[in-house]
CSV table of C-alpha atoms in Angstrom, one decimal:
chain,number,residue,atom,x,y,z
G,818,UNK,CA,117.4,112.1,77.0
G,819,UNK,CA,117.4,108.4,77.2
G,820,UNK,CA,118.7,108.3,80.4
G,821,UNK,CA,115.8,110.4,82.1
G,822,UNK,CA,113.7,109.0,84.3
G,823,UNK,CA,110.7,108.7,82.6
G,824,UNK,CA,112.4,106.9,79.5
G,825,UNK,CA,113.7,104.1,82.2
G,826,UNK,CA,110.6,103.5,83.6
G,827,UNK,CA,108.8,102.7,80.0
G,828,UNK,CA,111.5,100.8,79.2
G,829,UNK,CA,111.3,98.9,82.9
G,830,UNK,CA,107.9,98.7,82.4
G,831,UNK,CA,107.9,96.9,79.4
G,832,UNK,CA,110.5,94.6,80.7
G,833,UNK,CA,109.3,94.0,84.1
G,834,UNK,CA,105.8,93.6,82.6
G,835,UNK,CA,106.2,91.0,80.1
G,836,UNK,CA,106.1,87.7,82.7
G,837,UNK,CA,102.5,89.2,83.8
G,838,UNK,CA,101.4,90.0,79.6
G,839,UNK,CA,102.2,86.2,79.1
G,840,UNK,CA,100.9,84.7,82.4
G,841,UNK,CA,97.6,86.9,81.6
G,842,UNK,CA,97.3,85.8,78.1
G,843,UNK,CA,97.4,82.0,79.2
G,844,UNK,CA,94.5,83.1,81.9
G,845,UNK,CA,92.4,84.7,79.1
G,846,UNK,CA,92.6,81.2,77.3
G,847,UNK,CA,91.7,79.6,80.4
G,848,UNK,CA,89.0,81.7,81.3
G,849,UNK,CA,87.8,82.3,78.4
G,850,UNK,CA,86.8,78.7,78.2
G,851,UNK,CA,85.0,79.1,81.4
G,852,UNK,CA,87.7,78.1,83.5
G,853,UNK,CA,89.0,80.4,86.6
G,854,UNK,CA,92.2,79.0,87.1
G,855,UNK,CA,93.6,80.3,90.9
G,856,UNK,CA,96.9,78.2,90.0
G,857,UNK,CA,99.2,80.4,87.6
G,858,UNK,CA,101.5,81.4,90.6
G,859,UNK,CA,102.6,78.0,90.9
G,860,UNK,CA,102.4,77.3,87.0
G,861,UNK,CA,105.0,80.2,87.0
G,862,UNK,CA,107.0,79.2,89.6
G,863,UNK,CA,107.4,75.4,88.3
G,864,UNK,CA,108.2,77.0,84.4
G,865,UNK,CA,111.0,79.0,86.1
G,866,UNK,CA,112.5,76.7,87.9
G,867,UNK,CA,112.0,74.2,84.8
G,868,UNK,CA,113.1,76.6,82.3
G,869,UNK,CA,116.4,77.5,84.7
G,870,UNK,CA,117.7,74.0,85.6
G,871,UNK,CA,117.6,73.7,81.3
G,872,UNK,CA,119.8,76.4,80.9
G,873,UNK,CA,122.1,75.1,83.5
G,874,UNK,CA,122.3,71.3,82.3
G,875,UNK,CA,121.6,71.2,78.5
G,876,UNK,CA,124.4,71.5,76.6
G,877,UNK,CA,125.0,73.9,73.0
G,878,UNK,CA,125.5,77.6,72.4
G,879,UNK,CA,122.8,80.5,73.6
G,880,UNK,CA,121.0,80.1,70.8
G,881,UNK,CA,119.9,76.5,71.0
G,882,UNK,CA,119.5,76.1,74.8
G,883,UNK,CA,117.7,79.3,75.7
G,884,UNK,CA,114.9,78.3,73.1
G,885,UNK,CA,114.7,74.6,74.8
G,886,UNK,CA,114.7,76.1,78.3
G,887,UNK,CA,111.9,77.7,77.0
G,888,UNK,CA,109.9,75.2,75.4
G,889,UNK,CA,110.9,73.2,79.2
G,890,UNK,CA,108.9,76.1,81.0
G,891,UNK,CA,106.0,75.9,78.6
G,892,UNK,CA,105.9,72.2,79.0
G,893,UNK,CA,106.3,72.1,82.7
G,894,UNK,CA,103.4,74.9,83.0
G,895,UNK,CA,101.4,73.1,80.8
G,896,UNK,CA,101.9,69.5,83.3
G,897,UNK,CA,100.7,71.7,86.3
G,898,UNK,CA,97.7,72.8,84.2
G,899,UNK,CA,96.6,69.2,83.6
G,900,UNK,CA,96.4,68.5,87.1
G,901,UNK,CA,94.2,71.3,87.3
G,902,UNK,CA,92.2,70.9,84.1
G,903,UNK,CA,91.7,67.0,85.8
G,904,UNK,CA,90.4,68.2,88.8
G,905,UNK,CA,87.8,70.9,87.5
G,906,UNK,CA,86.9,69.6,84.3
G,907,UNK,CA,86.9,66.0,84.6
G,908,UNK,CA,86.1,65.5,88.5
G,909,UNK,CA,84.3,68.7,88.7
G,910,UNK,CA,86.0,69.8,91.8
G,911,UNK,CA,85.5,73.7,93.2
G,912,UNK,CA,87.7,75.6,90.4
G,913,UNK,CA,89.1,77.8,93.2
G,914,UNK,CA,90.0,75.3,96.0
G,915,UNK,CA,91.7,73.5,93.1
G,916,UNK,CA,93.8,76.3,91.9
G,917,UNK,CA,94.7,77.7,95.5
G,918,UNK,CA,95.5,73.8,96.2
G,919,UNK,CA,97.7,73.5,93.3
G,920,UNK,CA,99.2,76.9,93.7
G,921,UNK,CA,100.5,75.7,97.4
G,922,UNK,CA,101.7,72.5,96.0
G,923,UNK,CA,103.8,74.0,93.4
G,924,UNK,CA,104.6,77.2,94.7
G,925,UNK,CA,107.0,78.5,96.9
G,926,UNK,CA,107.5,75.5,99.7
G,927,UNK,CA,106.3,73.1,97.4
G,928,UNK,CA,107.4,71.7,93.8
G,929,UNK,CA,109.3,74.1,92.7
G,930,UNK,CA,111.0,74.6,95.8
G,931,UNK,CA,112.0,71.2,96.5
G,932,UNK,CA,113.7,70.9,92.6
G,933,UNK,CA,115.2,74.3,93.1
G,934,UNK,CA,117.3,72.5,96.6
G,935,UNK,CA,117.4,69.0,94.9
G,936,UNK,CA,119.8,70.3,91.9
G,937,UNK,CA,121.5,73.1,93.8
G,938,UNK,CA,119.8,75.7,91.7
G,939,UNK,CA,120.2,78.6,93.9
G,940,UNK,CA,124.5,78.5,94.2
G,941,UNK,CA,125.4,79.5,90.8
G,942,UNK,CA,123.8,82.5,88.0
G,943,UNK,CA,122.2,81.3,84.6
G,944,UNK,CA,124.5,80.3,81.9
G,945,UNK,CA,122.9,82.0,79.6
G,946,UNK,CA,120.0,84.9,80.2
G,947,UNK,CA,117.9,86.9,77.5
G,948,UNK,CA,119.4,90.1,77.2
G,949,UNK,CA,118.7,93.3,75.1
G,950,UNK,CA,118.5,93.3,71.6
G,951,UNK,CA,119.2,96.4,69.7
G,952,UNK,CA,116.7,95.3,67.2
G,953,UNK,CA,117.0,97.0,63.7
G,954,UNK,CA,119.9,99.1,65.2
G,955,UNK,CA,117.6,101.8,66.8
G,956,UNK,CA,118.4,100.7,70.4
G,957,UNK,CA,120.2,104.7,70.5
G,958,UNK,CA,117.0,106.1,69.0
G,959,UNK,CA,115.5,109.2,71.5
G,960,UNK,CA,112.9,107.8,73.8
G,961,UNK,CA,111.7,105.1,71.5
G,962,UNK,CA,115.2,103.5,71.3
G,963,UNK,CA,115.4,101.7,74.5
G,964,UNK,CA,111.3,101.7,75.3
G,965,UNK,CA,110.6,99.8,71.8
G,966,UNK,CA,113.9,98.3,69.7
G,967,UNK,CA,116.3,97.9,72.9
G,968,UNK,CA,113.9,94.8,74.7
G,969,UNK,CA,114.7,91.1,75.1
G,970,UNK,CA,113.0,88.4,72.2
G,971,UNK,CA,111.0,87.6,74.8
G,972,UNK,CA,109.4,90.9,75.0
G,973,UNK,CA,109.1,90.8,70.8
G,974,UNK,CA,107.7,87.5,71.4
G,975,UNK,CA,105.1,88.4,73.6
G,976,UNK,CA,103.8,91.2,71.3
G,977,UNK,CA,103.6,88.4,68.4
G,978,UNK,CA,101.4,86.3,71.3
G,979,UNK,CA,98.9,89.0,72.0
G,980,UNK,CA,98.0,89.7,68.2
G,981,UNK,CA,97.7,86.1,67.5
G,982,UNK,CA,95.7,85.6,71.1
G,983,UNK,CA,93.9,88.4,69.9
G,984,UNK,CA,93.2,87.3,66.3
G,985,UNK,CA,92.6,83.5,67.6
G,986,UNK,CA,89.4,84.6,69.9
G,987,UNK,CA,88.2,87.6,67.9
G,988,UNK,CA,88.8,86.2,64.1
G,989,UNK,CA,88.9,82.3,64.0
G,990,UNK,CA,86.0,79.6,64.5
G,991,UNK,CA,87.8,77.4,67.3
G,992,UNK,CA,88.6,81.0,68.6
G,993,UNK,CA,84.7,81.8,68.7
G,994,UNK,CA,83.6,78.2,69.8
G,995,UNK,CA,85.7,78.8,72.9
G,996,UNK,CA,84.1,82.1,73.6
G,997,UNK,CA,80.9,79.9,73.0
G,998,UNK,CA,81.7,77.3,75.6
G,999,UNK,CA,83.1,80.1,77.8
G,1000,UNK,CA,79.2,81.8,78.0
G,1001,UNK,CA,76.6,78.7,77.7
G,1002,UNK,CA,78.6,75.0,77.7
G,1003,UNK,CA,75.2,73.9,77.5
G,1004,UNK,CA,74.4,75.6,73.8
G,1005,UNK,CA,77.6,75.3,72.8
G,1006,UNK,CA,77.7,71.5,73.6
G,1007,UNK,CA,73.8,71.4,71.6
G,1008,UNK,CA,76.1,73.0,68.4
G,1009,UNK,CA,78.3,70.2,68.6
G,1010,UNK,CA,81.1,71.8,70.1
G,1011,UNK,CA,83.3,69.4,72.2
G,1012,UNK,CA,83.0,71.5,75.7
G,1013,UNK,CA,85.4,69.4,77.7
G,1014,UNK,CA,88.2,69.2,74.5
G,1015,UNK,CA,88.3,73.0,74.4
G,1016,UNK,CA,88.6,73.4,77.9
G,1017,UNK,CA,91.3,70.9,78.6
G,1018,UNK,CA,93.1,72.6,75.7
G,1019,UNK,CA,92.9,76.4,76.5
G,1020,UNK,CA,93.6,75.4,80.4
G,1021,UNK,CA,96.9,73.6,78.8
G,1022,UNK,CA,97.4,76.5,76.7
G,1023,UNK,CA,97.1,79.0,79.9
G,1024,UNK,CA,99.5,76.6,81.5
G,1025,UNK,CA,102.0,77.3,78.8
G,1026,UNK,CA,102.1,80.5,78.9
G,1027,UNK,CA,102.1,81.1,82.2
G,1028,UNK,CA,105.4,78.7,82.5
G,1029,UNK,CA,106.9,81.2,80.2
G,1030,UNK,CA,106.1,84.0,81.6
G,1031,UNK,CA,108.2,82.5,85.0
G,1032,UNK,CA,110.7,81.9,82.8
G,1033,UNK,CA,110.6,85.4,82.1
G,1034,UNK,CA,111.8,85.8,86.3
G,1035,UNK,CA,114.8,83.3,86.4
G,1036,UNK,CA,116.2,83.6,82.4
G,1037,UNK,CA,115.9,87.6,82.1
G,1038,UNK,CA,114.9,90.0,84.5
G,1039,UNK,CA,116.8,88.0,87.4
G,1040,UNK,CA,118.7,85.4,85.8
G,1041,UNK,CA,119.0,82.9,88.6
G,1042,UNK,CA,116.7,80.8,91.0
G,1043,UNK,CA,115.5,81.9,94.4
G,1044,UNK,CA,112.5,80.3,96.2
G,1045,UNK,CA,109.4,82.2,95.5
G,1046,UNK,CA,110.9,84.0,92.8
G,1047,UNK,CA,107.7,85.1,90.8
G,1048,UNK,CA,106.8,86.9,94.4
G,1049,UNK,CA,102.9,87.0,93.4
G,1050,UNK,CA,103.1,87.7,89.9
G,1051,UNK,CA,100.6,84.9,88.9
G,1052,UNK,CA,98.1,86.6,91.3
G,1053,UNK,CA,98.8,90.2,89.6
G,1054,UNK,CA,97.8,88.3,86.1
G,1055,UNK,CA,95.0,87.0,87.4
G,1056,UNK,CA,93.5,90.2,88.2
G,1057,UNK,CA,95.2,91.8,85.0
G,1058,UNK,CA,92.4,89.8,83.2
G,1059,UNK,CA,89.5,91.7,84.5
G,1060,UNK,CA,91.5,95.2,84.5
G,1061,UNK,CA,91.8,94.3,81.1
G,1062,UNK,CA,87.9,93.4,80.4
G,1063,UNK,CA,89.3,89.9,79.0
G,1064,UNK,CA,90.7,91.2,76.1
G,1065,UNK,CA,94.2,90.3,74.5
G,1066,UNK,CA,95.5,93.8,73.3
G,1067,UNK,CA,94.1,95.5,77.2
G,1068,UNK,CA,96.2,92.9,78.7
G,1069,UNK,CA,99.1,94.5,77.3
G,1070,UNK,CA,98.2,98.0,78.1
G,1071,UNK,CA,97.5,96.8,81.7
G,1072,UNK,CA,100.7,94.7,82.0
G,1073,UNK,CA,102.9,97.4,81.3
G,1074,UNK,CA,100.9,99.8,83.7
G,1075,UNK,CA,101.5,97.0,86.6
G,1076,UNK,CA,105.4,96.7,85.0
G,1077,UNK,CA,106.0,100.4,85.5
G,1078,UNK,CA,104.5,99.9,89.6
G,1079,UNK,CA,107.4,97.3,89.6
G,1080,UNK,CA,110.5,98.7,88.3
G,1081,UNK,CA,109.2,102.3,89.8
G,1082,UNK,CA,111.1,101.5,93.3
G,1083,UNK,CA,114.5,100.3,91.7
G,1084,UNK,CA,114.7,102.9,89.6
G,1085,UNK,CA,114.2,105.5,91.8
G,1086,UNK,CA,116.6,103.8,94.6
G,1087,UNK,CA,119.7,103.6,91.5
G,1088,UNK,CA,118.9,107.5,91.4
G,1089,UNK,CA,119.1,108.0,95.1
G,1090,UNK,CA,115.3,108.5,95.7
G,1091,UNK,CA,114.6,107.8,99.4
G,1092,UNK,CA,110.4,107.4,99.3
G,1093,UNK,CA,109.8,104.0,101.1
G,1094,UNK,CA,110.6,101.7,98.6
G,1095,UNK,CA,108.0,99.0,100.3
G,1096,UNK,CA,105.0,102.0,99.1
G,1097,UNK,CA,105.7,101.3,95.8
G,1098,UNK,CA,106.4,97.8,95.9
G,1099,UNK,CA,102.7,97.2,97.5
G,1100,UNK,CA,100.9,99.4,94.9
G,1101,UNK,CA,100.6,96.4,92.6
G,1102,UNK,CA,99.3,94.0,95.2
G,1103,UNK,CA,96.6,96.7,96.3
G,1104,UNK,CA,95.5,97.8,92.9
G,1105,UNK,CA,94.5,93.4,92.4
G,1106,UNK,CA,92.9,93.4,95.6
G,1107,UNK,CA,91.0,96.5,94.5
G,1108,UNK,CA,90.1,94.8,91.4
G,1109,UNK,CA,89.0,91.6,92.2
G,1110,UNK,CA,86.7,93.3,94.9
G,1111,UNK,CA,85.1,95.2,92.1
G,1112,UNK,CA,84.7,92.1,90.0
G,1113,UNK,CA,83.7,89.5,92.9
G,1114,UNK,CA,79.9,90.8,93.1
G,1115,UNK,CA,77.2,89.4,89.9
G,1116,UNK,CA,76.9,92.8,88.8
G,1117,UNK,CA,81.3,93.8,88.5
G,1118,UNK,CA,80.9,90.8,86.2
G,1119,UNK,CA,77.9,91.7,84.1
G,1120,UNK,CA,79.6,95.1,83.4
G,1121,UNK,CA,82.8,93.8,82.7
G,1122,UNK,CA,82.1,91.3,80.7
G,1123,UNK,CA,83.1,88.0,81.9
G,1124,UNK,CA,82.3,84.9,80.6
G,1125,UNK,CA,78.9,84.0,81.8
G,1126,UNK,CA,79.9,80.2,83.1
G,1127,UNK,CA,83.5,81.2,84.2
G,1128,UNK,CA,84.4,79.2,87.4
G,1129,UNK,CA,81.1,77.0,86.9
G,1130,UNK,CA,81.7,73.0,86.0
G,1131,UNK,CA,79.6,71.1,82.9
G,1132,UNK,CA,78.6,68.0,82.3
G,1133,UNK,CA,76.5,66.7,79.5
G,1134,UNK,CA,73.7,65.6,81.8
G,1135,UNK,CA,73.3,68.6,83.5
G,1136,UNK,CA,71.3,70.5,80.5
């Protein structure tokens, strides 16, 4: 039963969706905070190339470097975001020339490119790569075996991400003042809420996790480096946000429902499937272009619910 081909593609989905779950939990922050940031496919790119070249040159067993390669992603995500969060935020520059700028610097013939060639990234396979856990021994289990207790940590540890992301902007005061600064910077600054502190620091945070979630690429789905190897996922997240009305747990649903577009194709080409593998392969691509159409006009965002100054620069003397 666990071999059928609906079982693999849940348990595909899952897998192949996790990079865009933590890559769209990072934008939420962002956003959230009234911050559109255009730049999480090169934030992705630099934490998987960052993430890989730790796992091939810090020494100790799998245990200690795949957590630092990690934390190397997070931090190199989270240095791309600060040159973004300094452009928007401090020079006020136009939120989506900024991200598309850093986006080309960082992405595929840029940054991440040039470390990737400069330390010979490409010639040799991860030392070490997150694999499946059979967590609580139920990995054999009928259908939930492999979908739920046969994932990576990774996956585990994005599910522990979305209920804190989710308790953080729903349950918490900072998680409410960012909300706050995310609709009216000029209330919430008139409350005493530091505007530009909380969106420096969610943009950071989005940074984070969208360098984890290109870890995700080149430490466990395709342990390796290749240029380019997020291949647009950071755009996919973007959109994921408004599919998921910029709320944590709907980011999951919809991450997994992009996943399963992903893995569709290789599973059905192992299984000798001959529909055009390209049809699949573009369905995720078309369903964001779909959905940022829907959201680009005042009224998409009224109904969905964004945040009412999202992509729209504050200063203090502007009230």
């Amino acid at each position: 039963m666990n071999n059928s081909i609906v079982v693999v593609v849940l348990a595909s989905a899952v897998a192949y969706g996790t990079p865009l779950l933590y890559a769209a939990l990072g934008e939420l922050l962002a956003e959230r905070s009234g911050v559109l940031n255009l730049g999480v496919e090169g934030m992705m790119l630099v934490g998987a190339v960052m993430g890989f070249l730790a796992v091939q040159r810090v020494g100790g067993p799998a245990g200690l470097v795949l957590p630092v390669a990690i934390g190397v992603a997070a931090l190199a995500g989270a240095a791309a975001a600060l040159i973004l969060a300094f452009l928007v935020i401090t020079l006020r520059a136009n939120q989506i020339v900024s991200g598309l700028a850093l986006t080309i610097f960082a992405g595929a013939a840029g940054l991440s490119s040039y470390i990737g060639n400069d330390f010979n990234l490409a010639d040799n396979p991860a030392r070490y790569s997150f694999g499946p856990v059979n967590l609580f021994g139920l990995q054999d289990l009928p259908v939930l075996g492999p979908v739920v207790f046969g994932q990576s940590w990774l996956v585990y540890a994005s599910w522990l991400c979305v209920v804190a992301v989710g308790f953080y902007l729903a349950r918490t005061r900072p998680g409410l003042n960012v909300r706050a600064v995310g609709e009216s910077p000029a209330a919430a600054d008139a409350m005493g809420i530091a505007v530009t502190k909380y969106r420096y620091l969610h943009t950071l945070a989005g940074g984070a996790f969208a360098g984890v979630g290109g870890a995700c690429f080149s430490l466990a789905l395709t342990p390796q480096w290749v240029d380019g190897l997020t291949a647009g996922a950071g755009w996919i997240a973007i959109a994921l946000v408004i599919f998921a009305f910029w709320r944590a747990d709907l980011c999951l649903v919809g991450a997994y429902v992009f996943g399963a577009f992903s893995a569709l194709p290789f599973t059905l080409q192992a299984r000798g499937v001959t529909i055009t593998p390209q049809l699949f392969q573009a369905l995720p691509y078309v369903m964001t272009i779909v959905v940022l159409v829907l959201v680009s006009s005042g009224i998409g965002k009224r109904r969905l619910g964004a945040p009412g100054s999202l992509g729209i620069p504050y200063v203090r003397e502007e009230r």
